[in-house]
Short mmCIF file of C-alpha atoms and ligand atoms in Angstrom, two decimals:
data_model
loop_
_atom_site.label_atom_id
_atom_site.label_comp_id
_atom_site.label_asym_id
_atom_site.label_seq_id
_atom_site.Cartn_x
_atom_site.Cartn_y
_atom_site.Cartn_z
CA MET A 1 -44.35 48.66 -16.48
CA ASN A 2 -42.31 45.87 -14.83
CA LEU A 3 -44.12 44.79 -11.65
CA VAL A 4 -41.62 42.03 -10.69
CA ASP A 5 -38.52 43.00 -8.78
CA PRO A 6 -35.80 41.01 -10.66
CA ASP A 7 -33.68 40.61 -7.52
CA LYS A 8 -36.55 39.31 -5.38
CA TYR A 9 -36.08 35.63 -6.28
CA ARG A 10 -32.29 35.69 -6.58
CA LEU A 11 -30.28 33.56 -4.21
CA PRO A 12 -27.89 35.33 -1.88
CA VAL A 13 -24.43 35.76 -3.38
CA ARG A 14 -21.68 33.85 -1.58
CA TYR A 15 -18.24 35.40 -1.65
CA GLY A 16 -14.92 33.48 -1.75
CA PRO A 17 -14.70 31.03 1.18
CA GLU A 18 -18.46 31.18 1.78
CA MET A 19 -19.07 29.23 -1.43
CA ARG A 20 -20.33 25.66 -1.11
CA ILE A 21 -17.86 23.47 -2.99
CA LEU A 22 -17.87 19.77 -3.78
CA VAL A 23 -14.63 18.11 -4.92
CA VAL A 24 -15.09 14.71 -6.60
CA GLY A 25 -11.99 12.48 -6.46
CA GLY A 26 -9.34 12.53 -3.75
CA GLY A 27 -6.23 11.76 -5.79
CA ILE A 28 -3.40 14.17 -6.46
CA ALA A 29 -5.50 17.04 -7.84
CA GLY A 30 -8.44 16.60 -5.46
CA LEU A 31 -6.39 16.49 -2.27
CA THR A 32 -4.15 19.39 -3.36
CA LEU A 33 -7.19 21.49 -4.23
CA THR A 34 -9.02 20.62 -1.00
CA GLY A 35 -5.94 21.35 1.16
CA LEU A 36 -5.33 24.70 -0.52
CA LEU A 37 -9.00 25.69 -0.22
CA GLN A 38 -9.09 24.79 3.47
CA GLN A 39 -5.92 26.78 4.06
CA ARG A 40 -7.80 29.80 2.69
CA GLY A 41 -10.85 29.32 4.89
CA PHE A 42 -13.13 27.46 2.42
CA LYS A 43 -15.08 24.45 3.67
CA PRO A 44 -15.19 22.05 0.70
CA THR A 45 -16.45 18.48 0.84
CA LEU A 46 -14.34 15.84 -0.89
CA VAL A 47 -15.79 12.52 -2.03
CA GLU A 48 -13.51 9.62 -2.93
CA GLN A 49 -14.80 6.35 -4.35
CA ILE A 50 -12.28 3.95 -2.81
CA PRO A 51 -12.95 2.80 0.76
CA GLU A 52 -9.44 3.63 1.95
CA TYR A 53 -6.13 4.89 0.65
CA GLY A 54 -3.93 1.86 0.08
CA THR A 55 -1.01 0.94 -2.08
CA ILE A 56 -2.22 1.94 -5.55
CA GLY A 57 0.48 3.29 -7.83
CA TYR A 58 4.16 3.18 -8.56
CA VAL A 59 6.87 5.81 -8.71
CA ILE A 60 6.00 9.41 -9.57
CA VAL A 61 8.60 12.00 -10.47
CA LEU A 62 7.60 15.45 -9.31
CA TRP A 63 8.86 18.48 -11.17
CA PRO A 64 9.90 21.46 -9.01
CA SER A 65 6.93 23.38 -10.47
CA GLY A 66 4.60 20.80 -8.92
CA SER A 67 6.43 20.13 -5.67
CA ARG A 68 6.71 23.83 -4.79
CA ILE A 69 2.93 23.85 -4.37
CA LEU A 70 3.52 21.57 -1.39
CA LYS A 71 5.75 24.27 0.09
CA GLY A 72 2.71 26.53 0.19
CA LEU A 73 0.63 23.71 1.66
CA GLY A 74 3.15 23.31 4.49
CA VAL A 75 4.02 19.68 3.74
CA TYR A 76 7.18 20.05 1.66
CA ARG A 77 9.42 18.76 4.50
CA SER A 78 7.38 15.56 4.56
CA LEU A 79 7.86 15.27 0.81
CA LEU A 80 11.63 15.55 1.26
CA ASP A 81 11.45 12.77 3.86
CA VAL A 82 9.77 10.31 1.49
CA GLY A 83 11.22 11.46 -1.85
CA LEU A 84 14.44 10.51 -3.54
CA GLN A 85 16.31 13.29 -5.28
CA PHE A 86 17.65 12.08 -8.58
CA THR A 87 20.51 13.82 -10.31
CA THR A 88 21.16 11.70 -13.37
CA TYR A 89 19.04 10.39 -16.18
CA ASN A 90 20.61 7.63 -18.27
CA VAL A 91 19.37 6.66 -21.71
CA SER A 92 20.63 3.47 -23.37
CA ASP A 93 19.76 1.64 -26.54
CA GLU A 94 18.02 -1.70 -26.25
CA ARG A 95 21.29 -3.61 -26.02
CA GLY A 96 22.16 -1.58 -22.96
CA GLN A 97 24.76 0.65 -24.58
CA MET A 98 24.60 4.10 -23.08
CA LEU A 99 23.42 6.73 -25.56
CA HIS A 100 23.71 9.57 -23.11
CA SER A 101 23.91 10.24 -19.39
CA TYR A 102 22.26 13.53 -18.49
CA SER A 103 22.96 15.42 -15.29
CA VAL A 104 20.04 17.46 -13.97
CA GLN A 105 22.29 19.21 -11.44
CA ASN A 106 22.00 22.58 -13.20
CA VAL A 107 18.23 22.21 -13.30
CA ILE A 108 18.15 21.42 -9.57
CA GLU A 109 20.35 24.42 -8.74
CA LYS A 110 18.03 26.72 -10.64
CA TYR A 111 14.59 25.32 -9.76
CA GLY A 112 14.92 22.89 -6.84
CA PRO A 113 15.09 19.11 -6.52
CA MET A 114 13.51 16.62 -8.87
CA LEU A 115 11.94 14.14 -6.46
CA SER A 116 10.73 10.67 -7.15
CA THR A 117 8.14 9.31 -4.71
CA TYR A 118 6.04 6.24 -4.16
CA ARG A 119 2.51 7.43 -5.12
CA PRO A 120 0.87 6.32 -1.83
CA ASP A 121 3.58 8.23 0.07
CA LEU A 122 2.84 11.34 -1.98
CA ILE A 123 -0.89 10.94 -1.29
CA ASN A 124 -0.15 10.67 2.45
CA VAL A 125 2.00 13.79 2.32
CA ILE A 126 -0.72 15.87 0.65
CA LYS A 127 -3.34 14.38 2.99
CA GLU A 128 -1.48 15.90 5.96
CA ALA A 129 -2.81 19.27 4.74
CA VAL A 130 -6.43 18.10 4.45
CA ASP A 131 -8.98 17.97 7.27
CA PRO A 132 -9.92 14.25 7.47
CA ASP A 133 -13.48 15.17 8.46
CA SER A 134 -13.97 16.80 5.05
CA ILE A 135 -13.37 13.52 3.18
CA ARG A 136 -16.21 11.07 2.49
CA MET A 137 -14.63 7.77 1.46
CA SER A 138 -16.52 5.03 -0.48
CA THR A 139 -18.63 7.75 -2.06
CA THR A 140 -19.19 8.92 -5.60
CA VAL A 141 -21.64 11.09 -7.49
CA ASP A 142 -24.62 9.42 -9.19
CA LYS A 143 -26.38 12.49 -10.56
CA ILE A 144 -25.42 16.09 -11.18
CA ASP A 145 -28.04 18.68 -12.23
CA GLN A 146 -27.53 22.39 -12.39
CA THR A 147 -29.38 25.65 -12.88
CA ASN A 148 -27.84 29.07 -13.45
CA ASP A 149 -27.51 29.45 -9.69
CA GLU A 150 -26.76 26.07 -8.10
CA VAL A 151 -25.67 22.46 -8.58
CA TYR A 152 -27.77 19.59 -7.20
CA VAL A 153 -25.86 16.38 -6.51
CA THR A 154 -27.11 12.90 -5.67
CA PHE A 155 -24.43 10.72 -4.08
CA SER A 156 -24.00 6.95 -4.34
CA ASP A 157 -25.31 6.55 -0.75
CA GLY A 158 -28.59 8.20 -1.79
CA THR A 159 -28.00 11.54 -0.04
CA GLU A 160 -28.49 14.84 -1.89
CA GLU A 161 -26.74 18.18 -1.49
CA THR A 162 -26.71 21.59 -3.16
CA TYR A 163 -23.50 23.39 -4.09
CA ASP A 164 -22.37 26.61 -5.71
CA LEU A 165 -19.80 24.68 -7.73
CA VAL A 166 -18.50 21.16 -8.29
CA VAL A 167 -14.89 20.34 -9.16
CA GLY A 168 -14.27 17.04 -10.95
CA CYS A 169 -10.85 15.68 -9.94
CA ASP A 170 -11.77 12.06 -10.58
CA GLY A 171 -9.02 11.16 -13.01
CA VAL A 172 -8.75 10.16 -16.63
CA ARG A 173 -12.04 8.18 -16.59
CA SER A 174 -13.91 10.92 -14.73
CA LYS A 175 -17.53 10.20 -13.90
CA THR A 176 -18.13 13.90 -13.27
CA ARG A 177 -17.06 14.54 -16.86
CA ASP A 178 -19.35 11.78 -18.15
CA LEU A 179 -22.34 13.09 -16.19
CA VAL A 180 -21.90 16.72 -17.18
CA PHE A 181 -20.10 16.77 -20.54
CA GLY A 182 -21.35 13.48 -21.99
CA ASP A 183 -19.05 11.09 -23.78
CA VAL A 184 -15.67 12.75 -24.35
CA PRO A 185 -13.36 10.28 -26.13
CA LEU A 186 -9.82 9.68 -24.86
CA SER A 187 -7.02 9.69 -27.45
CA TYR A 188 -5.29 6.35 -27.49
CA SER A 189 -1.55 6.70 -28.09
CA GLY A 190 -1.10 3.28 -29.73
CA MET A 191 1.02 2.34 -26.73
CA THR A 192 0.34 -0.13 -24.00
CA GLY A 193 2.57 -1.41 -21.25
CA TRP A 194 3.21 -2.87 -17.85
CA SER A 195 4.42 -1.44 -14.55
CA PHE A 196 5.81 -3.48 -11.70
CA TRP A 197 8.21 -3.48 -8.76
CA VAL A 198 11.70 -4.92 -8.88
CA LYS A 199 13.13 -6.62 -5.83
CA PRO A 200 16.10 -4.49 -4.68
CA ASN A 201 18.42 -7.52 -4.70
CA ILE A 202 17.80 -7.98 -8.42
CA ALA A 203 18.83 -4.55 -9.66
CA LYS A 204 20.30 -1.57 -7.88
CA THR A 205 20.29 1.98 -9.16
CA LEU A 206 19.50 5.31 -7.59
CA GLN A 207 19.20 7.02 -10.96
CA ILE A 208 16.64 6.79 -13.71
CA ALA A 209 17.69 4.32 -16.41
CA GLU A 210 15.81 4.01 -19.66
CA TYR A 211 16.31 1.56 -22.53
CA TRP A 212 14.92 2.67 -25.87
CA GLY A 213 14.25 -0.01 -28.47
CA THR A 214 12.25 -0.10 -31.71
CA GLY A 215 8.65 0.52 -30.68
CA LYS A 216 9.57 -0.61 -27.18
CA PHE A 217 10.62 1.15 -24.02
CA PHE A 218 11.88 -0.14 -20.66
CA GLY A 219 12.31 2.43 -17.88
CA ILE A 220 13.66 1.86 -14.40
CA TRP A 221 12.50 4.43 -11.88
CA PRO A 222 13.87 4.37 -8.33
CA THR A 223 12.51 6.03 -5.23
CA LYS A 224 13.48 5.61 -1.56
CA GLY A 225 13.92 1.88 -0.94
CA ARG A 226 11.99 0.92 -4.07
CA LEU A 227 12.57 0.37 -7.74
CA SER A 228 9.75 0.41 -10.25
CA VAL A 229 9.69 -0.49 -13.90
CA PHE A 230 7.56 1.20 -16.50
CA THR A 231 7.45 -0.44 -19.93
CA SER A 232 5.74 0.34 -23.16
CA ILE A 233 5.21 -1.37 -26.49
CA ARG A 234 3.37 -0.48 -29.69
CA ASP A 235 -0.11 -1.97 -29.77
CA ASN A 236 -2.43 -0.30 -32.25
CA VAL A 237 -5.41 -2.55 -31.60
CA GLN A 238 -5.39 -2.69 -27.79
CA GLU A 239 -4.74 -6.40 -27.53
CA PRO A 240 -6.19 -8.05 -24.41
CA ASP A 241 -3.67 -8.88 -21.71
CA PRO A 242 -4.71 -12.04 -19.83
CA VAL A 243 -3.05 -12.09 -16.42
CA GLU A 244 -1.93 -15.72 -16.54
CA SER A 245 0.31 -15.18 -19.61
CA ARG A 246 1.42 -11.64 -18.74
CA ILE A 247 4.95 -12.51 -17.66
CA ASP A 248 5.54 -14.54 -20.86
CA ARG A 249 4.49 -11.53 -22.93
CA ILE A 250 6.77 -9.14 -21.09
CA GLN A 251 9.71 -11.54 -21.34
CA GLU A 252 9.06 -12.13 -25.03
CA ASN A 253 8.79 -8.41 -25.83
CA PHE A 254 12.01 -7.46 -24.06
CA LYS A 255 14.09 -10.61 -24.61
CA ASN A 256 16.65 -8.76 -26.76
CA PHE A 257 17.19 -5.98 -24.24
CA GLY A 258 20.49 -5.72 -22.38
CA GLY A 259 21.79 -3.81 -19.33
CA LEU A 260 19.75 -4.44 -16.19
CA VAL A 261 16.77 -5.76 -18.15
CA PRO A 262 17.55 -9.53 -18.35
CA ALA A 263 18.04 -9.83 -14.59
CA ILE A 264 14.80 -7.96 -13.96
CA LEU A 265 12.84 -10.13 -16.40
CA GLU A 266 14.25 -13.25 -14.81
CA GLY A 267 13.00 -12.09 -11.40
CA LEU A 268 9.36 -11.71 -12.49
CA ASN A 269 7.21 -14.27 -10.72
CA ASP A 270 3.76 -12.95 -9.80
CA PRO A 271 1.63 -11.70 -12.72
CA ASN A 272 -1.01 -10.41 -10.29
CA GLU A 273 1.46 -7.81 -9.08
CA ILE A 274 1.97 -6.42 -12.56
CA PHE A 275 -0.19 -3.52 -13.70
CA HIS A 276 -1.21 -3.35 -17.36
CA GLY A 277 -2.58 -0.23 -19.03
CA TYR A 278 -3.36 1.38 -22.39
CA TYR A 279 -1.91 4.88 -22.53
CA ASN A 280 -4.35 7.64 -23.36
CA ASP A 281 -4.40 11.38 -23.18
CA LEU A 282 -7.32 13.75 -23.30
CA ARG A 283 -7.87 17.11 -24.93
CA MET A 284 -11.10 18.95 -24.29
CA LYS A 285 -12.18 22.25 -25.77
CA LYS A 286 -13.85 23.34 -22.54
CA TRP A 287 -12.89 22.35 -19.01
CA HIS A 288 -16.07 23.69 -17.46
CA LYS A 289 -19.76 23.56 -18.16
CA GLY A 290 -21.87 25.96 -16.14
CA ARG A 291 -20.93 25.48 -12.49
CA VAL A 292 -18.94 22.26 -12.94
CA VAL A 293 -15.21 22.45 -13.65
CA LEU A 294 -12.56 19.77 -14.24
CA VAL A 295 -9.00 19.62 -12.89
CA GLY A 296 -6.07 17.24 -13.46
CA ASP A 297 -6.41 14.13 -15.61
CA ALA A 298 -10.20 14.59 -15.73
CA ALA A 299 -9.58 17.69 -17.89
CA HIS A 300 -6.16 17.14 -19.42
CA ALA A 301 -4.70 13.65 -19.02
CA ILE A 302 -1.14 13.57 -20.33
CA LEU A 303 0.84 10.63 -21.71
CA PRO A 304 3.27 9.23 -19.16
CA THR A 305 6.25 9.90 -21.47
CA ALA A 306 6.76 13.49 -20.29
CA GLY A 307 6.35 12.42 -16.64
CA GLY A 308 4.40 15.62 -15.98
CA GLY A 309 0.83 14.48 -15.20
CA VAL A 310 1.08 14.87 -11.43
CA SER A 311 2.83 18.23 -11.60
CA MET A 312 0.25 19.51 -14.10
CA ALA A 313 -2.60 18.28 -11.88
CA MET A 314 -1.12 20.09 -8.87
CA GLU A 315 -0.42 23.27 -10.81
CA SER A 316 -3.98 23.32 -12.19
CA ALA A 317 -5.41 22.80 -8.69
CA ALA A 318 -3.34 25.70 -7.36
CA VAL A 319 -4.42 28.06 -10.15
CA LEU A 320 -8.10 27.21 -9.73
CA VAL A 321 -7.88 27.86 -5.98
CA ASP A 322 -6.18 31.17 -6.69
CA GLU A 323 -9.07 32.19 -8.95
CA LEU A 324 -11.73 30.96 -6.51
CA CYS A 325 -10.30 33.20 -3.80
CA ARG A 326 -11.35 36.20 -5.88
CA ALA A 327 -14.69 34.77 -7.01
CA ASP A 328 -18.27 34.69 -5.87
CA SER A 329 -21.14 32.35 -6.50
CA LYS A 330 -22.81 34.68 -9.00
CA TYR A 331 -19.86 35.18 -11.34
CA ILE A 332 -18.31 31.74 -10.84
CA GLU A 333 -17.97 31.04 -14.57
CA GLN A 334 -15.70 34.06 -14.85
CA ALA A 335 -13.33 32.43 -12.35
CA PHE A 336 -13.41 29.19 -14.36
CA GLU A 337 -12.61 31.07 -17.57
CA SER A 338 -9.63 32.78 -15.92
CA TYR A 339 -8.40 29.42 -14.60
CA ILE A 340 -8.60 27.91 -18.07
CA THR A 341 -6.95 30.90 -19.75
CA ARG A 342 -4.06 30.70 -17.30
CA ARG A 343 -3.60 26.95 -17.70
CA ARG A 344 -4.44 26.16 -21.32
CA SER A 345 -1.23 26.99 -23.17
CA ARG A 346 1.04 25.39 -20.57
CA VAL A 347 -0.99 22.19 -20.50
CA ASP A 348 -1.15 22.11 -24.33
CA LYS A 349 2.60 22.50 -24.46
CA ILE A 350 3.29 19.61 -22.06
CA GLN A 351 0.74 17.42 -23.87
CA ASN A 352 2.42 18.17 -27.21
CA GLN A 353 5.79 17.47 -25.65
CA SER A 354 4.66 14.10 -24.30
CA ARG A 355 3.19 13.12 -27.67
CA MET A 356 6.41 14.11 -29.43
CA MET A 357 8.54 12.24 -26.90
CA SER A 358 6.43 9.13 -27.36
CA LYS A 359 7.10 9.22 -31.12
CA PHE A 360 10.79 9.63 -30.41
CA ALA A 361 11.29 7.20 -27.52
CA PHE A 362 8.95 4.57 -29.00
CA ALA A 363 9.91 5.03 -32.68
CA ASP A 364 8.54 1.90 -34.32
CA SER A 365 10.64 1.62 -37.46
CA ARG A 366 14.16 0.23 -37.26
CA LEU A 367 15.45 3.03 -39.51
CA VAL A 368 13.95 5.78 -37.37
CA SER A 369 15.08 4.24 -34.09
CA SER A 370 18.64 3.86 -35.43
CA MET A 371 18.65 7.49 -36.50
CA ARG A 372 17.28 8.46 -33.09
CA ASP A 373 20.02 6.52 -31.31
CA PHE A 374 22.62 8.23 -33.49
CA LEU A 375 21.16 11.69 -32.86
CA MET A 376 20.94 11.12 -29.11
CA ARG A 377 24.72 11.24 -28.96
CA PHE A 378 24.51 14.88 -30.10
CA TYR A 379 21.65 15.83 -27.83
CA SER A 380 23.95 17.41 -25.28
CA ASN A 381 23.50 18.07 -21.60
CA LYS A 382 23.19 21.74 -22.49
CA LEU A 383 20.21 21.01 -24.75
CA HIS A 384 18.72 18.84 -22.03
CA VAL A 385 18.96 21.71 -19.53
CA ARG A 386 17.38 23.99 -22.13
CA TYR A 387 14.50 21.52 -22.39
CA TRP A 388 13.94 21.72 -18.62
CA ASP A 389 14.20 25.51 -18.74
CA SER A 390 11.38 25.59 -21.23
CA MET A 391 9.27 23.36 -18.94
CA LEU A 392 10.01 25.11 -15.67
CA LYS A 393 10.74 28.78 -16.13
CA GLU A 394 7.28 29.96 -17.24
CA PRO A 395 4.65 30.94 -14.67
CA ILE A 396 1.99 28.34 -14.00
C1 FAD B 401 1.79 4.14 -15.97
C2 FAD B 401 1.73 5.59 -15.60
C3 FAD B 401 2.85 6.21 -15.09
C4 FAD B 401 2.81 7.56 -14.73
N1 FAD B 401 3.94 8.14 -14.25
C5 FAD B 401 3.91 9.46 -13.93
C6 FAD B 401 5.10 10.13 -13.43
O1 FAD B 401 6.19 9.57 -13.26
N2 FAD B 401 5.02 11.44 -13.15
C7 FAD B 401 3.85 12.14 -13.30
O2 FAD B 401 3.83 13.34 -13.03
N3 FAD B 401 2.72 11.54 -13.76
C8 FAD B 401 2.72 10.23 -14.07
N4 FAD B 401 1.58 9.63 -14.54
C9 FAD B 401 0.35 10.42 -14.65
C10 FAD B 401 -0.29 10.67 -13.28
O3 FAD B 401 -0.52 9.46 -12.61
C11 FAD B 401 -1.59 11.45 -13.42
O4 FAD B 401 -1.41 12.52 -14.32
C12 FAD B 401 -2.04 12.04 -12.07
O5 FAD B 401 -2.22 11.03 -11.12
C13 FAD B 401 -3.31 12.86 -12.23
O6 FAD B 401 -3.84 13.24 -10.98
P1 FAD B 401 -5.41 13.32 -10.77
O7 FAD B 401 -5.63 13.73 -9.36
O8 FAD B 401 -6.01 14.12 -11.87
O9 FAD B 401 -5.95 11.85 -11.00
P2 FAD B 401 -5.68 10.57 -10.09
O10 FAD B 401 -4.39 10.68 -9.37
O11 FAD B 401 -5.93 9.41 -10.98
O12 FAD B 401 -6.82 10.65 -8.98
C14 FAD B 401 -8.18 10.45 -9.26
C15 FAD B 401 -8.88 10.11 -7.94
O13 FAD B 401 -10.28 10.10 -8.14
C16 FAD B 401 -10.83 8.93 -7.59
N5 FAD B 401 -12.03 8.64 -8.37
C17 FAD B 401 -12.11 8.10 -9.62
N6 FAD B 401 -13.38 8.04 -10.02
C18 FAD B 401 -14.15 8.53 -8.99
C19 FAD B 401 -15.51 8.73 -8.80
N7 FAD B 401 -16.39 8.41 -9.76
N8 FAD B 401 -15.96 9.24 -7.62
C20 FAD B 401 -15.08 9.58 -6.66
N9 FAD B 401 -13.74 9.42 -6.78
C21 FAD B 401 -13.28 8.91 -7.93
C22 FAD B 401 -9.74 7.88 -7.73
O14 FAD B 401 -9.92 6.81 -6.83
C23 FAD B 401 -8.50 8.73 -7.42
O15 FAD B 401 -8.26 8.81 -6.03
C24 FAD B 401 1.60 8.30 -14.90
C25 FAD B 401 0.46 7.68 -15.42
C26 FAD B 401 0.52 6.34 -15.79
C27 FAD B 401 -0.71 5.68 -16.36
#
């Protein structure tokens, strides 16, 4: 005979917006997720490690599949105010000879504008939809423990709280992931590079211009009133990049490039204003463990070559919120599984695409890059539109 009532010690079930949610990381995914949750009556807490939002980041191109999430958040008009709609994408060889100029006009007519934004502007736009009182700046998580029913979190300021679920949106080097999933290695692409701003008097273009060399890439990305450069070179061993000789290295690597590149290289003067990074992506078998789930780069960082990381982070945030609306604290893992099922194949596809594009755009043998340049002449605008169709027409 069973004398213990199994329900006696169970915690009360919390339904939908009643659930206690912690979001770690207030970047693109974290703010989008928090804003969408609040819109639906949830009361999440968001912790962000930096003391204040500043000027971190360069130009981000938002796909219509990402930016339409801001329509639902009610901040799309603000995005249009700060974004630059680009219509043309020019690819040249390293000497500056145009391989192809692609119009994205047909893509825009079908799916909406392709907008390039200054990352801090995009952050400010999404922040408009988030209750400032729900954000704890200068705060991170130091400890995360969980049982079948709850998650216990210790914050960097020593305080402790209990949640029904925790969402890790803390980027490619996620601490939430480290604390809960252990060491999950990033996949290094063999590419490293520099990003920096170009003074508008040095080069003017309102369209994306890319120069493809042998194992080297130089991309010029404009947004409203600003021009950023994103470069990449092959570097299999992750060479160190001392700041004091950074400009010399960039100039040496791209000295044979033509078009707008020589003028831009000439104008480089402050190595401290140049960002250097090693490009990684991340593939994880599981994006959740118990009551902790990952979103955005923390779960599925994507190489910058496809230019889809931000849109994927926003799409994933929107899908998770959608699932949480129909969830409760008891069956939360079911909601996580549905979120992952809905997102997995699309994210895999974009990750594969970005890996393939990196092999193509950064081809490191002279023979392969010559063949690529030759083939680019036959990669028509029609094929380019078909590529975008395959990226944008499927449901998120
Ligand atoms: C050079 C480069 C160029 C790129 N260009 C593009 C592009 O043109 N288009 C595009 O779509 N994508 C681009 N990406 C990718 C894009 O930046 C990311 O995919 C996107 O920012 C992911 O959003 P996220 O919210 O997951 O992470 P992030 O935007 O990185 O946000 C993570 C947030 O978490 C915070 N955080 C970190 N650790 C902690 C912690 N322990 N506790 C609390 N908070 C924490 C961070 O301060 C940050 O605010 C580029 C990436 C690189 C490296």
